[in-house]
Coordinates of C-alpha atoms in Angstrom, one line a residue:
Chain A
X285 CA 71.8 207.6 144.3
X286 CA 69.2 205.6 145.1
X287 CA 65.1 206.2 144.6
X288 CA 65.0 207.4 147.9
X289 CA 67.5 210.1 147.9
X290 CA 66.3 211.3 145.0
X291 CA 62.7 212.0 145.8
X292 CA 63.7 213.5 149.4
X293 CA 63.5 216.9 148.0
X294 CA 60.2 216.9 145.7
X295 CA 58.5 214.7 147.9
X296 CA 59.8 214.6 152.0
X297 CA 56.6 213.2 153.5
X298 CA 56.7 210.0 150.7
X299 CA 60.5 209.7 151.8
X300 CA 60.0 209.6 155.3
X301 CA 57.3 206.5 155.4
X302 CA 58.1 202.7 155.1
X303 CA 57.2 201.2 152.0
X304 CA 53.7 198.9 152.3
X305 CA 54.6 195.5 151.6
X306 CA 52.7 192.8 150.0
X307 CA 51.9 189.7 151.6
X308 CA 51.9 186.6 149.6
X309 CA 48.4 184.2 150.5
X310 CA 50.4 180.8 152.4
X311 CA 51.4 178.4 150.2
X312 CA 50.7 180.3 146.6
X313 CA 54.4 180.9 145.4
X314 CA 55.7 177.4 146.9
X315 CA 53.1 175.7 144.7
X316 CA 53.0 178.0 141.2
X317 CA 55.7 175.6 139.5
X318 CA 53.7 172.8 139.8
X319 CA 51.0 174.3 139.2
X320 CA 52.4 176.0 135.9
X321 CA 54.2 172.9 135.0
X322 CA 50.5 171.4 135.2
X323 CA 48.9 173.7 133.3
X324 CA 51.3 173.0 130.6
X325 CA 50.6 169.7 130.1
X326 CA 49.3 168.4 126.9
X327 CA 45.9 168.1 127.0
X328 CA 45.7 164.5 125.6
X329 CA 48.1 163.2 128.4
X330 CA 45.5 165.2 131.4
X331 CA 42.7 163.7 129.9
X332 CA 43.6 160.1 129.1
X333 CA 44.8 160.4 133.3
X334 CA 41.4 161.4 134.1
X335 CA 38.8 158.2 135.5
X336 CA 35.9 161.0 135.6
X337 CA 36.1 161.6 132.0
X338 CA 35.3 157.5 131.4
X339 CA 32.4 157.6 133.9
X340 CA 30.9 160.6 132.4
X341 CA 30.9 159.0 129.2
X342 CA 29.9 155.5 130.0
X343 CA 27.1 157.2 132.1
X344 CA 26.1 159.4 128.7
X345 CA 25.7 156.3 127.0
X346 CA 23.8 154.6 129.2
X347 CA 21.5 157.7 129.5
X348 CA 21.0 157.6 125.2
X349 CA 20.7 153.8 125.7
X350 CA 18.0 154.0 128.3
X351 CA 16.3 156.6 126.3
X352 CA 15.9 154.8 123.0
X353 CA 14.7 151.9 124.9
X354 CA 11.8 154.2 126.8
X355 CA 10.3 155.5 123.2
X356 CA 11.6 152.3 121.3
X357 CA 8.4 151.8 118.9
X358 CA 6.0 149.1 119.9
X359 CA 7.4 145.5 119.3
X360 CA 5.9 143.1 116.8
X361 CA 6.2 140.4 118.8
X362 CA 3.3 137.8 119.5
X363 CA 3.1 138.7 122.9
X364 CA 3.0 142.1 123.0
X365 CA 0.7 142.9 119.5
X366 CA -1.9 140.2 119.8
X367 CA -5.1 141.1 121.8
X368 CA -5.7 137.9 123.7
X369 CA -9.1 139.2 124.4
X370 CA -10.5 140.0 120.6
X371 CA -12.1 137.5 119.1
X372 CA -10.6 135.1 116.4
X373 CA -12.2 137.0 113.5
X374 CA -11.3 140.2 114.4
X375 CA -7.6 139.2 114.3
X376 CA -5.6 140.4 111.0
X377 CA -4.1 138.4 109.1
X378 CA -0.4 139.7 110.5
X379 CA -2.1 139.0 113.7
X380 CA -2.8 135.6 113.2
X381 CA 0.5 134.8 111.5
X382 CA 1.7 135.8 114.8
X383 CA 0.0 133.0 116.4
X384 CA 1.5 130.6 113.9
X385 CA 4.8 132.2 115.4
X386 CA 4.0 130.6 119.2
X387 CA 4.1 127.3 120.2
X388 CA 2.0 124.4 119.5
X389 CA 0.7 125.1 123.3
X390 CA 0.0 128.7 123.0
X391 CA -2.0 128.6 119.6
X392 CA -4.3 125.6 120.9
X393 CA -5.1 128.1 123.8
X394 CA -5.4 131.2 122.1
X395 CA -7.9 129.5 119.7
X396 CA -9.9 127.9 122.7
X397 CA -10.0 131.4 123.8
X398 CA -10.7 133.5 121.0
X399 CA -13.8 130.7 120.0
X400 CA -15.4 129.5 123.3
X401 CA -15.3 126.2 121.7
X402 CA -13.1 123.1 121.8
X403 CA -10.3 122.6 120.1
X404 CA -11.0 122.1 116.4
X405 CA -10.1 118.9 115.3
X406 CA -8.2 120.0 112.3
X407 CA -6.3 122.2 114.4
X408 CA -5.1 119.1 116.6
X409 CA -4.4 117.2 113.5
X410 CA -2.1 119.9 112.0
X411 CA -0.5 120.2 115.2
X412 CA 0.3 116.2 116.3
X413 CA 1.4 115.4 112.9
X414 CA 3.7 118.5 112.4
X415 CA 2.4 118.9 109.1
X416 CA 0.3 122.4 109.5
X417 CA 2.3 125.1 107.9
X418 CA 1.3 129.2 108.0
X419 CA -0.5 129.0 105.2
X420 CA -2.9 126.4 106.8
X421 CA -3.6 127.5 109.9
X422 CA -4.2 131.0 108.6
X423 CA -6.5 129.5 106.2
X424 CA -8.6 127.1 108.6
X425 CA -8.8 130.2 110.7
Chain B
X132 CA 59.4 171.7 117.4
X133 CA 56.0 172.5 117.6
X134 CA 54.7 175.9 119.0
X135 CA 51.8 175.2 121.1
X136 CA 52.6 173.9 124.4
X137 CA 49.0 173.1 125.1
X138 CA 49.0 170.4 122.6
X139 CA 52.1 168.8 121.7
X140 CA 55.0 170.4 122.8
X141 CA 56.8 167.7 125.0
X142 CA 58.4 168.8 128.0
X143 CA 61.9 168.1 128.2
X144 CA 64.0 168.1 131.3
X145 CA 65.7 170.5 130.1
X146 CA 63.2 173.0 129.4
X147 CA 61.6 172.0 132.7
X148 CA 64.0 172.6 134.5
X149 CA 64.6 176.2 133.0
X150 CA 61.1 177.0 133.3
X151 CA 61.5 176.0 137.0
X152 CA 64.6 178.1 137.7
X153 CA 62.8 180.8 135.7
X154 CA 59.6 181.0 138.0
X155 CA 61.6 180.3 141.2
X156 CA 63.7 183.2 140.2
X157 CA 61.1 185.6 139.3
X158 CA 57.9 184.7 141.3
X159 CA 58.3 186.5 143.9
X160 CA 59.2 190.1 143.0
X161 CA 56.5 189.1 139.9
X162 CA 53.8 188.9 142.4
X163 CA 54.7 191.8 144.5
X164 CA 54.7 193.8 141.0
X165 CA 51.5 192.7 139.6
X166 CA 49.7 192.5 143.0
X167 CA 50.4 196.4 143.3
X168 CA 49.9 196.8 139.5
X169 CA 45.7 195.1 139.8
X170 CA 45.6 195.2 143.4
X171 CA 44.3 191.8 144.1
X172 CA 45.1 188.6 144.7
X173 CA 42.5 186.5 142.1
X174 CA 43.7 188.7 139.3
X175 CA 47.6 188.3 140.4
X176 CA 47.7 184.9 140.6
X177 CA 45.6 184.7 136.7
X178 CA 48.0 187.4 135.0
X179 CA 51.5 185.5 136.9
X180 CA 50.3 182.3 135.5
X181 CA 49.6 183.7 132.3
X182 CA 53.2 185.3 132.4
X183 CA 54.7 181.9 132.8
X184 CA 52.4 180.0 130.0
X185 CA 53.5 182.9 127.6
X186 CA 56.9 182.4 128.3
X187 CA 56.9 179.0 128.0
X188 CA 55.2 179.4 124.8
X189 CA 57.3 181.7 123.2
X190 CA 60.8 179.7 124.6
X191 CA 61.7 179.1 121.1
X192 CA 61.8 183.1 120.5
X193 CA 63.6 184.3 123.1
X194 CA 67.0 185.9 121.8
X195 CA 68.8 185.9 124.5
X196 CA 69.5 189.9 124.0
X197 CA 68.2 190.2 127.7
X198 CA 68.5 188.1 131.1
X199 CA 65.3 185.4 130.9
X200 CA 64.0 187.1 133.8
X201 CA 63.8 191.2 132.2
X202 CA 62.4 188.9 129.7
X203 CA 59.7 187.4 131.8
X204 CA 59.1 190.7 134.1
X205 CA 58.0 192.7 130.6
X206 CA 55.5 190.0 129.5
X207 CA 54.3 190.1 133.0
X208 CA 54.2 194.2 133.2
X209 CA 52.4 194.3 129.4
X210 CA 50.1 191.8 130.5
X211 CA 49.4 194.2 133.8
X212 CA 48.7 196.9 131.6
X213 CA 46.4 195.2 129.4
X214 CA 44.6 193.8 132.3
X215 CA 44.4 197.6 133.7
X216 CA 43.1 199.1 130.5
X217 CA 40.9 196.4 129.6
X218 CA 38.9 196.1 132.9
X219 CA 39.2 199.8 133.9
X220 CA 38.9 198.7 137.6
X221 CA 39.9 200.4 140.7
X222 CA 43.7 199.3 140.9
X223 CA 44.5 200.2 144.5
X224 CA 45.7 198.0 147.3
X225 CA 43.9 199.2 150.1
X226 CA 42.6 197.7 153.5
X227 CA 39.0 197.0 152.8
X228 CA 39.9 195.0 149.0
X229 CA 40.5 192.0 151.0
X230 CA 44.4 192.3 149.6
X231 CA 46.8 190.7 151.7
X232 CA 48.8 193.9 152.7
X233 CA 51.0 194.1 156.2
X234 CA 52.0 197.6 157.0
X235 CA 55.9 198.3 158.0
X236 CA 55.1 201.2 159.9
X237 CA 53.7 201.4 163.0
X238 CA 50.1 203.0 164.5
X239 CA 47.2 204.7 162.9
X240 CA 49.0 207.2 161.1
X241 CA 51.3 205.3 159.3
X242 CA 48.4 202.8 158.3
X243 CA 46.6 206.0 157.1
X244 CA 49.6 207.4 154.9
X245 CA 49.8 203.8 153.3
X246 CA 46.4 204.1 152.6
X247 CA 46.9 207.2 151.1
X248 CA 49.5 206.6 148.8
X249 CA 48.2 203.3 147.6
X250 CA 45.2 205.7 146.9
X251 CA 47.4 208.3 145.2
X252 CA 49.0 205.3 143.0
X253 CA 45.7 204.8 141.9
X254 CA 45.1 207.8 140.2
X255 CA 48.1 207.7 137.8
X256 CA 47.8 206.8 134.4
X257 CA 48.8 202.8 134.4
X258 CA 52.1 203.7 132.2
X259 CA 52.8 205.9 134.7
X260 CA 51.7 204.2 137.9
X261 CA 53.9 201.4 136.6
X262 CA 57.4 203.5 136.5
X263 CA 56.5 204.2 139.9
X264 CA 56.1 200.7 141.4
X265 CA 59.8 199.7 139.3
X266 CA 61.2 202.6 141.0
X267 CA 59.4 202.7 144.3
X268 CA 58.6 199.6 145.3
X269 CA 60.4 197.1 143.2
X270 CA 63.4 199.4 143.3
X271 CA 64.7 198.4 139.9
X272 CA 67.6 200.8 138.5
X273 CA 66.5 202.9 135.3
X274 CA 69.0 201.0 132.8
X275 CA 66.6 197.6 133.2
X276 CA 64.2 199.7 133.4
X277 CA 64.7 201.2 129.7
X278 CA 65.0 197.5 128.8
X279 CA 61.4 196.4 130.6
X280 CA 59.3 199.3 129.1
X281 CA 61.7 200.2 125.7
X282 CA 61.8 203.6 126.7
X283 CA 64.8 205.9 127.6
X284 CA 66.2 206.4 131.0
X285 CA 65.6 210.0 130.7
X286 CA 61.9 209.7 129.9
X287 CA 62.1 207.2 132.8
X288 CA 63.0 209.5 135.0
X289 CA 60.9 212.6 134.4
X290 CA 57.8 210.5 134.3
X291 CA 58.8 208.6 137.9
X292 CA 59.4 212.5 139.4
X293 CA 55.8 213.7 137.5
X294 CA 54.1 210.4 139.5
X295 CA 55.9 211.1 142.7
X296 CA 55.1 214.6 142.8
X297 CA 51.7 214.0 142.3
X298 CA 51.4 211.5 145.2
X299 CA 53.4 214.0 147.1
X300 CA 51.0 216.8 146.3
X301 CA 48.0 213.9 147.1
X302 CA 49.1 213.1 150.8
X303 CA 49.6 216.5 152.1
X304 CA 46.4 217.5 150.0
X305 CA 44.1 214.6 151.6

């Protein structure tokens, strides 16, 4: 006896119909293994496979990178500390031993600048016979 | 071997190819099932491939005291029931859900009975509106029945007459 005879009695108008059936969306059941078989992949193998993941990270360090630089605190390099435009005097002393960082070029010209005189003749001496040290310069100064 | 497939279980062939025979056997009566059980697609295709990840998970279990497939259609029903209790939605396959449905009979009053019943099915309780797809639709015989839900053929069978009576009493009522 199947289902169908046996509900004939208790329920004729249910009998007597076709059964709805259910239509699968195209393509779903041919491609649930692979998908399936996908899913249960280990993670570590998916991910290692995956290019995004590398250019999401290189692309997150570049972003921290770029940030540090853009509120990096202010250099104490020569170039960037010294006020070209204050006079001599008003330079510190950590100022000024930033000069004796440059060149022999750039300190002539920063003193020219800073004193609206010529180039002091001690200056010249410490520089063409190599002799002048930190100490001197910052104390002529 | 280890349990969790999603981590380090390896896939050998031949576990691959038993999961493959598994779903190729059972995927389609599965999604007729479960499509009728939640009445959409979206939630059909989550709850099958969550049949088949349990399943592959729980390989190492299985005793063998069933086929693999009676095995695989009760995770899949439990799941369905779950997913019914839990979101408490409207469970029906009808026209205007969107569900992929195709009619057998033919003309507007046909249509309209189908409608009907898939309306009646929706107002069983979900143990019960399950026995009734098995039996209906899926036309399983009460023996694998009793091994699906662990319950008897007997109980079976009075609670498939209770659901059909009450569809019964639903169309000629509406």
């Amino acid at each position: 006896m199947n289902e169908r005879e046996d509900i004939t009695e208790i329920a004729p108008l249910l009998s007597s119909i076709e059964k709805r059936k259910v239509e699968v969306p195209e393509g779903f059941l041919e491609s649930l293994e692979e998908k399936i078989l996908r899913e249960i992949q280990p993670k570590a193998r998916v991910i290692a496979f995956k290019p995004s993941a590398f250019f999401y990270m290189a692309a997150g360090i570049a972003l921290v990178m770029g940030l540090f630089w853009f509120l990096r605190p202010e250099s104490n390099s020569p170039e960037q500390t010294v006020d070209l435009n204050a006079l001599v005097s008003q330079l510190s002393i950590e100022e000024i031993d930033s000069f004796v960082m440059m060149d022999e070029y750039l300190i002539e010209e920063v003193y020219l600048e800073k004193t609206g005189t010529t180039t002091s003749p001690e200056i010249e001496y410490l520089i063409d016979d190599d002799v002048w040290s930190d100490e001197l310069i910052i104390e002529y100064l | 071997m280890p349990k969790d497939p999603h981590t380090s279980k390896s896939i050998s062939k031949d576990s691959e190819s038993l999961l493959r025979d598994l779903i190729s056997e059972t995927k389609g009566l599965l999604y007729q099932h479960l499509t009728r059980m939640v009445g959409n697609h979206e939630d059909t295709a989550d709850l099958l491939q969550e049949t088949y990840i349990r399943a592959w998970k729980n390989l190492d279990s299985f005793k063998g005291e069933s086929k693999m497939s009676t095995w695989v259609f009760r995770i899949a029903t439990n799941l369905a029931l779950t997913h019914i209790e839990k979101t408490k939605r409207k469970s029906t396959i009808s026209i205007d859900n969107q569900i992929h449905v195709r009619a057998s009979a033919d003309g507007p009053d046909a249509e309209d009975i189908l409608n009907k019943v898939d309306q009646a099915m929706d107002t069983l309780p979900p143990k019960q509106k399950q026995v009734f797809i098995m039996r209906y639709y899926d036309e399983l015989p009460y023996e694998e029945m009793s091994h699906l839900t662990s319950t008897s053929t007997g109980a079976l069978k009075a609670s498939y007459h209770h659901a059909v009576k009450k569809i019964e009493d639903f169309l000629t009522s509406h």
